[in-house]
PDB file of C-alpha atoms in Angstrom:
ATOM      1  CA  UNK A  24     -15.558 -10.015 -15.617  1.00 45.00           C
ATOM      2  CA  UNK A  25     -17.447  -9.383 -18.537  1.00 43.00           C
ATOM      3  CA  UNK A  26     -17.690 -10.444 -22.343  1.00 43.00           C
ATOM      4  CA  UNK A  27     -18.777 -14.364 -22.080  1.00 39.00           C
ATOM      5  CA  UNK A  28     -16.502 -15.563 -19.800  1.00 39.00           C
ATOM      6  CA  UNK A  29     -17.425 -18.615 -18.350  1.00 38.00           C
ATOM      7  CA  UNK A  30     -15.095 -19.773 -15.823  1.00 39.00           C
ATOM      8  CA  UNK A  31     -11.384 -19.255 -14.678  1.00 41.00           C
ATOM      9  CA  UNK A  32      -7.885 -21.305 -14.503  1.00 37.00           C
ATOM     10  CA  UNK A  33      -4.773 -20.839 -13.343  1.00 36.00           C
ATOM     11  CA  UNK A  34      -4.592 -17.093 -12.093  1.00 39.00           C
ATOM     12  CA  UNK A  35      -1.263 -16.102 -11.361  1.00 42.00           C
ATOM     13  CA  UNK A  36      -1.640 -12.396  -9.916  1.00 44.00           C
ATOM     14  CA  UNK A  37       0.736 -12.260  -7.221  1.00 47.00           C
ATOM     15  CA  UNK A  38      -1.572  -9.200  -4.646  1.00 44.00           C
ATOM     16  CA  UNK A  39       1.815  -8.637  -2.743  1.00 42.00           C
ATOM     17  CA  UNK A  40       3.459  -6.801  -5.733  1.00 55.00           C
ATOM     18  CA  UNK A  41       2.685  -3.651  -4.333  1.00 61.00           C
ATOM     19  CA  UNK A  42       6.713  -2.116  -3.984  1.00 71.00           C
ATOM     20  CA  UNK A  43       7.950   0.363  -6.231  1.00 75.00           C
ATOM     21  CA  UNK A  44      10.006   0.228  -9.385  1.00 80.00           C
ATOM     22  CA  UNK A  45      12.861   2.184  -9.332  1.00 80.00           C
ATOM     23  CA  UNK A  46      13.656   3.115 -12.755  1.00 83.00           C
ATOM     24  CA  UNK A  47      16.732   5.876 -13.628  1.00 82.00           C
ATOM     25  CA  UNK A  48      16.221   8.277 -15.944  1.00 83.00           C
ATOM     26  CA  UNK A  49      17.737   8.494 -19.201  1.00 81.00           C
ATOM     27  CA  UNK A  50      17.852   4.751 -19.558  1.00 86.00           C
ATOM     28  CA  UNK A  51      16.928   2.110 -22.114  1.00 89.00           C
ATOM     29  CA  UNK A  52      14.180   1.025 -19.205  1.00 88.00           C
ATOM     30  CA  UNK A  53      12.905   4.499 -18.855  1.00 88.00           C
ATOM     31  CA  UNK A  54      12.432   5.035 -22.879  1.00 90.00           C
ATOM     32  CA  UNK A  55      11.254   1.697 -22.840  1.00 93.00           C
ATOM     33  CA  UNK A  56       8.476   2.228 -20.391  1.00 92.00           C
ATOM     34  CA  UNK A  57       8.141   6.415 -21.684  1.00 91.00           C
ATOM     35  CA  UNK A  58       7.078   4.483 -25.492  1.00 93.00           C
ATOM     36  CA  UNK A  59       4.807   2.334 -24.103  1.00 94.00           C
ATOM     37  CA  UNK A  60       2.836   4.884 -22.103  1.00 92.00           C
ATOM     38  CA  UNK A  61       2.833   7.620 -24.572  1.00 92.00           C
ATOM     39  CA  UNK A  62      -0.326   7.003 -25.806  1.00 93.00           C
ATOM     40  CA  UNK A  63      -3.601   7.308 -24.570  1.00 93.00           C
ATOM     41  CA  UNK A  64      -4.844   3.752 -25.013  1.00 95.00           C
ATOM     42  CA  UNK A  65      -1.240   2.567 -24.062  1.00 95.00           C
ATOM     43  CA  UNK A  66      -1.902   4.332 -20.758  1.00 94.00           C
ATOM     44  CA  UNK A  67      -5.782   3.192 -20.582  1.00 95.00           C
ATOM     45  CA  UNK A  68      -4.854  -0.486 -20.530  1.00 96.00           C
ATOM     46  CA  UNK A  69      -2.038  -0.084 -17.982  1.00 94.00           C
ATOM     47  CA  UNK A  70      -4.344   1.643 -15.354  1.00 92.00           C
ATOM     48  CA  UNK A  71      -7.421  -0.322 -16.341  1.00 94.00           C
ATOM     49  CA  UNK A  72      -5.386  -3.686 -15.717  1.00 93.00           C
ATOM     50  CA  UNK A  73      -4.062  -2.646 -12.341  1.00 89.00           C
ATOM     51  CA  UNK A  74      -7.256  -2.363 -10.398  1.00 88.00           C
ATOM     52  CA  UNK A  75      -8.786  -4.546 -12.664  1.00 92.00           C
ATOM     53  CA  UNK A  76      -6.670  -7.885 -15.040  1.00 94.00           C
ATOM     54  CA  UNK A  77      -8.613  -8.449 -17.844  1.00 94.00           C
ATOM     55  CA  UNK A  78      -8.166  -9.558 -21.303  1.00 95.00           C
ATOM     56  CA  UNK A  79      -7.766  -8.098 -25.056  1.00 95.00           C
ATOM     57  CA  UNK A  80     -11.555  -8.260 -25.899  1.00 94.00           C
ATOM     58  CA  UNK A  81     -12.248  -6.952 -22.238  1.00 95.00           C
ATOM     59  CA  UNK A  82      -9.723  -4.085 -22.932  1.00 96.00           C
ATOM     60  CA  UNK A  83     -10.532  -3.585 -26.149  1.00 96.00           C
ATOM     61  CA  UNK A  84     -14.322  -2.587 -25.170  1.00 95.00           C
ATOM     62  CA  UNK A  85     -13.156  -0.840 -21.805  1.00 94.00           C
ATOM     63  CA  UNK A  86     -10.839   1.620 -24.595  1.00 95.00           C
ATOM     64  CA  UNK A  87     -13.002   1.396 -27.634  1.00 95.00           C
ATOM     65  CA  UNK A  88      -9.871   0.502 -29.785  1.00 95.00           C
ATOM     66  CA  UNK A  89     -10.040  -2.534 -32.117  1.00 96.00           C
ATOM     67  CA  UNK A  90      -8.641  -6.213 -30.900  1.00 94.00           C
ATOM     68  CA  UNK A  91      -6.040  -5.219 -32.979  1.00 96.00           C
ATOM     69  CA  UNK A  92      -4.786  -2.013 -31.558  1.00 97.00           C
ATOM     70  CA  UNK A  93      -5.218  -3.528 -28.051  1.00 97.00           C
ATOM     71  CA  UNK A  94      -2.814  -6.431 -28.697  1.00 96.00           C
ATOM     72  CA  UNK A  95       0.003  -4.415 -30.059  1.00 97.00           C
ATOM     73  CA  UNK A  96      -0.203  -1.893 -26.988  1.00 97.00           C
ATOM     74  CA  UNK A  97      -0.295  -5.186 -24.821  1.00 97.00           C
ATOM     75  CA  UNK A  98       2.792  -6.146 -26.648  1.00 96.00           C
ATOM     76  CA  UNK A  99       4.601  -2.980 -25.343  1.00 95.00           C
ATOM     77  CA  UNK A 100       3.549  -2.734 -22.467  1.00 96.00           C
ATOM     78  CA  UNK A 101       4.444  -6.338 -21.776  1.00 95.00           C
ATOM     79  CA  UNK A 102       8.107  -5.603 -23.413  1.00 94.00           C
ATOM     80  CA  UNK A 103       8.126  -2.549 -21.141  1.00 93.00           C
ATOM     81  CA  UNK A 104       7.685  -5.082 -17.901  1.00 91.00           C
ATOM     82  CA  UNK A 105       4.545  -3.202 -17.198  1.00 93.00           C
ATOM     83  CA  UNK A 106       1.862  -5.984 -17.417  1.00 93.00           C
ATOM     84  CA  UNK A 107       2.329  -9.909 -17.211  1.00 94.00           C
ATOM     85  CA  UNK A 108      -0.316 -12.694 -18.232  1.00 93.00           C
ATOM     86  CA  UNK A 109      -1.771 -13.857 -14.664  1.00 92.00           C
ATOM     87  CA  UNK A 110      -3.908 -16.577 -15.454  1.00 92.00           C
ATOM     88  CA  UNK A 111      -5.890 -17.599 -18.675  1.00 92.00           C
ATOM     89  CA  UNK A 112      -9.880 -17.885 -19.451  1.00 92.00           C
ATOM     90  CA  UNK A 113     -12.500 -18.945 -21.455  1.00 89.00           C
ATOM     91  CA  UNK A 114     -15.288 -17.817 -23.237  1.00 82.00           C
ATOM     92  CA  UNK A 115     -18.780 -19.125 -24.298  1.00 82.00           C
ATOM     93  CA  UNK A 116     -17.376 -20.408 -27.555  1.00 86.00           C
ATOM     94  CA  UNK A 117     -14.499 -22.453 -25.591  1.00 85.00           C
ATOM     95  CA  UNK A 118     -11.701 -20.433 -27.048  1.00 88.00           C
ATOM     96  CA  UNK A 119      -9.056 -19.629 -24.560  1.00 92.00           C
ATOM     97  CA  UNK A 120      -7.903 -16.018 -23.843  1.00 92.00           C
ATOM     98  CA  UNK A 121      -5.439 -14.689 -21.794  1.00 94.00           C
ATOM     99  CA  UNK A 122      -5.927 -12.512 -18.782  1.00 95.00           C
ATOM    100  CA  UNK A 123      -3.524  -9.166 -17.893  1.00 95.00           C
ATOM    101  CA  UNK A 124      -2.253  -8.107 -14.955  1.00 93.00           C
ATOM    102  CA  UNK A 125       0.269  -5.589 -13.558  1.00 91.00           C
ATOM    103  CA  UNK A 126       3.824  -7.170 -13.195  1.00 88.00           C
ATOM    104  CA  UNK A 127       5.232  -4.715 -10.692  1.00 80.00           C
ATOM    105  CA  UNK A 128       3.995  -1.817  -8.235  1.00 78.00           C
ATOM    106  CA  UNK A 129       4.081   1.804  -8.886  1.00 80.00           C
ATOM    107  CA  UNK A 130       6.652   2.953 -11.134  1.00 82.00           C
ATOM    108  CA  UNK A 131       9.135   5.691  -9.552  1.00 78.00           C
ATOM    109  CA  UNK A 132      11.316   7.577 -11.999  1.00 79.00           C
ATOM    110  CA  UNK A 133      14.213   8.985 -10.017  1.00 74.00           C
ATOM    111  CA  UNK A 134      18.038   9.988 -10.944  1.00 71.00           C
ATOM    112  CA  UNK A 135      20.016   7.719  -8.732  1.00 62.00           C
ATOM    113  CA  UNK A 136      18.084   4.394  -8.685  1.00 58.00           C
ATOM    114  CA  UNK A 137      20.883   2.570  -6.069  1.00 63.00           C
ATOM    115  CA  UNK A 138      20.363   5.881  -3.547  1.00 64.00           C
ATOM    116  CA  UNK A 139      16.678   5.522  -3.763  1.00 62.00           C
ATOM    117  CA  UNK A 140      16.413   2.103  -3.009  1.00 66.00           C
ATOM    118  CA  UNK A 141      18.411   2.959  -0.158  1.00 69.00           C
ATOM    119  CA  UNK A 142      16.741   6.156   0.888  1.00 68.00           C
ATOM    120  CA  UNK A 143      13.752   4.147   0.859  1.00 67.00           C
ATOM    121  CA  UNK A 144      14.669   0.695   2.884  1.00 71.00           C
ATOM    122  CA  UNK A 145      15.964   3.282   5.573  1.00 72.00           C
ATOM    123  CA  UNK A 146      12.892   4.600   5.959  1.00 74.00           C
ATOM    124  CA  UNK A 147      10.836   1.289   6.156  1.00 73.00           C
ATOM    125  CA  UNK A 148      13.349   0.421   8.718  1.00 78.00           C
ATOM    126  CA  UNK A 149      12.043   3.757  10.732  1.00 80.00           C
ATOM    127  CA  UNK A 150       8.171   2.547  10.184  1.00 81.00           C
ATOM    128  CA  UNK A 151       9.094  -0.362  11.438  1.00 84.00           C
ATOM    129  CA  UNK A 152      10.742   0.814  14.297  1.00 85.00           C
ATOM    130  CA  UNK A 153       7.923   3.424  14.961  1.00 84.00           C
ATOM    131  CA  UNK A 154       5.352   0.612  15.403  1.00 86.00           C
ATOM    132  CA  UNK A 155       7.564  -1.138  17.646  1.00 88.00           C
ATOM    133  CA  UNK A 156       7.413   1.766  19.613  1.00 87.00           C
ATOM    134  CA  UNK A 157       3.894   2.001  19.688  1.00 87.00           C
ATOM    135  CA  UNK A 158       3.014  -1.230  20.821  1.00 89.00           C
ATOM    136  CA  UNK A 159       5.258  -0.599  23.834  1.00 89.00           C
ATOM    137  CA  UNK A 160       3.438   2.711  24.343  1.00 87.00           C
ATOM    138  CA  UNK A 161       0.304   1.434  24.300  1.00 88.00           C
ATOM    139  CA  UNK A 162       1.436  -1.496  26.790  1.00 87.00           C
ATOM    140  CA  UNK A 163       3.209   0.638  28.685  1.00 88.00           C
ATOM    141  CA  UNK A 164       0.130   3.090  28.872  1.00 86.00           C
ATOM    142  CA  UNK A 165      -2.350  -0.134  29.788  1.00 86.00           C
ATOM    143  CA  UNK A 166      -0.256  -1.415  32.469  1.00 85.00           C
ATOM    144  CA  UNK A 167      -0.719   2.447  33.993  1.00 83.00           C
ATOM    145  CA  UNK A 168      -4.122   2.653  33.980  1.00 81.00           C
ATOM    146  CA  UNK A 169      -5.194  -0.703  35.206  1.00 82.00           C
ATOM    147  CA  UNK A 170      -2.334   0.230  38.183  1.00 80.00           C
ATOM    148  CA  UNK A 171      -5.133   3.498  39.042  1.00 75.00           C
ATOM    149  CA  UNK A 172      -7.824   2.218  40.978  1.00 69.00           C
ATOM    150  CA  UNK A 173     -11.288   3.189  39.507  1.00 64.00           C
ATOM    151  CA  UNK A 174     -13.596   5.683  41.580  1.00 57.00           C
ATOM    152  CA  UNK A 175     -15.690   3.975  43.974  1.00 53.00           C
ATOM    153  CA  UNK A 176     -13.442   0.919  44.540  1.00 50.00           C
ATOM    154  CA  UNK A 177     -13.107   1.521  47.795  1.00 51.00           C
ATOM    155  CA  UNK A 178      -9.618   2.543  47.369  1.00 49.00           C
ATOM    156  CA  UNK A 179      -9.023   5.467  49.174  1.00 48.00           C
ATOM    157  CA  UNK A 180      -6.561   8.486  48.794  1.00 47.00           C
ATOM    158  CA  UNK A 181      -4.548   7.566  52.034  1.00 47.00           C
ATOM    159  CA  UNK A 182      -4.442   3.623  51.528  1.00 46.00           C
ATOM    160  CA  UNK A 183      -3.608   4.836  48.221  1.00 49.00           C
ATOM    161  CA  UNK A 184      -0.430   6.012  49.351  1.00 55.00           C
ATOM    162  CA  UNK A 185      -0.969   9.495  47.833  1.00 54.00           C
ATOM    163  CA  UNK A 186      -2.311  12.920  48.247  1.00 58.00           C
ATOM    164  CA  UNK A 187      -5.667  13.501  47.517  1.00 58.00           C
ATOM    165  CA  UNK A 188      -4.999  16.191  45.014  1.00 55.00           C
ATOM    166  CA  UNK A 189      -2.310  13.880  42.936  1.00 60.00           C
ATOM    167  CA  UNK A 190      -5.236  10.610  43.528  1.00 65.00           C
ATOM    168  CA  UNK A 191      -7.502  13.070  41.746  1.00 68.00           C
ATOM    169  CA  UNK A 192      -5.318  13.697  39.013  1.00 75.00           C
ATOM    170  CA  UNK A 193      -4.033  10.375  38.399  1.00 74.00           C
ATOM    171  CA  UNK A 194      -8.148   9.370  37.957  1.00 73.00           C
ATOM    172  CA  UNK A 195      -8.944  12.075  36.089  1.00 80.00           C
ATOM    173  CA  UNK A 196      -5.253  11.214  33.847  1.00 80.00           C
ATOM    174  CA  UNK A 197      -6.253   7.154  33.427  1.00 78.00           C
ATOM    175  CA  UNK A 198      -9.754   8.073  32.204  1.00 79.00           C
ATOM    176  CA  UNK A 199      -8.653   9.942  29.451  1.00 80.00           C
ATOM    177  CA  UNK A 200      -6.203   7.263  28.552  1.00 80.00           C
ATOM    178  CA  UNK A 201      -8.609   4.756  28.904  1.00 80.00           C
ATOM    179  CA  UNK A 202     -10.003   6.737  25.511  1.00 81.00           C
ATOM    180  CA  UNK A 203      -7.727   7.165  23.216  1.00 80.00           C
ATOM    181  CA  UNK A 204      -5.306   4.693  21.340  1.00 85.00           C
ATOM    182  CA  UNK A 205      -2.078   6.345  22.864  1.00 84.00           C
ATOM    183  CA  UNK A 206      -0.124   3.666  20.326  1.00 84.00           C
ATOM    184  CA  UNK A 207      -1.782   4.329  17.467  1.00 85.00           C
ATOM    185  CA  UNK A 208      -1.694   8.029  18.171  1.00 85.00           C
ATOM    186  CA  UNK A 209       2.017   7.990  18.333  1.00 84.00           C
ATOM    187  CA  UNK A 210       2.379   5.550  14.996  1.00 85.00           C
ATOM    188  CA  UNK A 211       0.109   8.313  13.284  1.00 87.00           C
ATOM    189  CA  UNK A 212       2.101  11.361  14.280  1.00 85.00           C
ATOM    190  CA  UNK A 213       5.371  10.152  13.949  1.00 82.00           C
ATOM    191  CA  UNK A 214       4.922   8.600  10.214  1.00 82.00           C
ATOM    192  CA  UNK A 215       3.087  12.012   9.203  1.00 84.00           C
ATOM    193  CA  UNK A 216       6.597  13.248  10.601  1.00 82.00           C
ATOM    194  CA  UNK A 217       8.654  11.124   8.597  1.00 76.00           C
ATOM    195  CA  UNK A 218       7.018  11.149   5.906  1.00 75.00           C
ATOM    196  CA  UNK A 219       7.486  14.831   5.542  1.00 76.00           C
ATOM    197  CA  UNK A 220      11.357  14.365   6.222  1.00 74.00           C
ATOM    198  CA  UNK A 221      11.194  11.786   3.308  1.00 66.00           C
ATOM    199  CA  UNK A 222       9.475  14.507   1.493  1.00 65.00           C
ATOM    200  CA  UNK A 223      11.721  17.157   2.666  1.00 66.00           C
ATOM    201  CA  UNK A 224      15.121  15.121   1.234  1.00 62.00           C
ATOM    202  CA  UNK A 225      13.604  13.665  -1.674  1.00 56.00           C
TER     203      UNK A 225
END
């Protein structure tokens, strides 16, 4: 960080706080959090302070506003549960200043907050379930080819136990497996697939 700070203490900033916040529409919350963001440097500090905490000074050069100006739309933003303190600092002079962070992850305005949060846990139950599925996949499709012996192993078609035409394709099957992340393939295609249901019913 910039603007004399000298050292650090006591950061609170909680990195998991990353889910969203489901607010309803039409509520005190929502006109809470609509008045605190309906202003440009209201709206500066809040995105500035999510990739980045920082304090009033720090904030105050970042949206050329006065020290001033900057504390009151802290103070909103802060009533609005928006932005928390996460830790405190210091500068050259030895006076101590308070560092801003984001209290909550991204905030989701929808009509029915209850059927939202439940839309939304059923579909982290499906991810979840999807990359289950995937690691068996990709088990399932390591245990096959390490069951196909490799070409010039000595192996051949009859003390194989198959026809040379199937051997051949079963090779030519397990070395394209061997190449791709079958798992991974199937995680990737079937969250692009839900996430366009989610989409879809949202």
């Amino acid at each position: 960080m910039s603007g004399g700070i000298s050292q650090l203490h006591t950061a609170r900033l909680d990195e998991g706080e990353t889910t969203p916040r489901f607010v309803e529409n039409g509520t005190e919350e929502s006109e809470t959090i609509m008045d605190a963001l309906g202003s440009d440097t209201g709206r500066s500090i809040y995105h500035h302070v999510q990739s980045e905490p920082s304090t009033p000074s720090e904030l105050a050069s970042v949206t050329d506003r006065s020290i001033q100006t900057v504390t009151y739309h802290i103070s909103n933003l802060e009533s609005a549960d928006l932005i928390q303190e996460v830790g405190t600092t210091y500068s050259d002079q030895g006076k101590e200043m308070t560092i801003w962070g984001p209290k909550s992850g991204p905030i989701v305005f929808v009509d029915d907050e209850s059927a939202a949060k439940e839309t939304l846990a059923k579909y982290l139950g499906a991810i979840a379930a999807l990359g289950a599925g995937s690691v068996l996949v990709q088990y399932l499709t390591d245990r096959f080819v390490a069951s196909v012996p490799s070409q010039g192993s000595g192996v051949t078609p009859a003390s194989y136990g198959t026809p040379p035409v199937v051997n051949g394709a079963l090779h030519s099957l397990a070395e394209v497996l061997a190449t791709v992340d079958v798992g991974l393939v199937v995680f990737i295609v079937g969250a692009t697939v839900l996430a366009a249901t989610y989409r879809t019913r949202a």
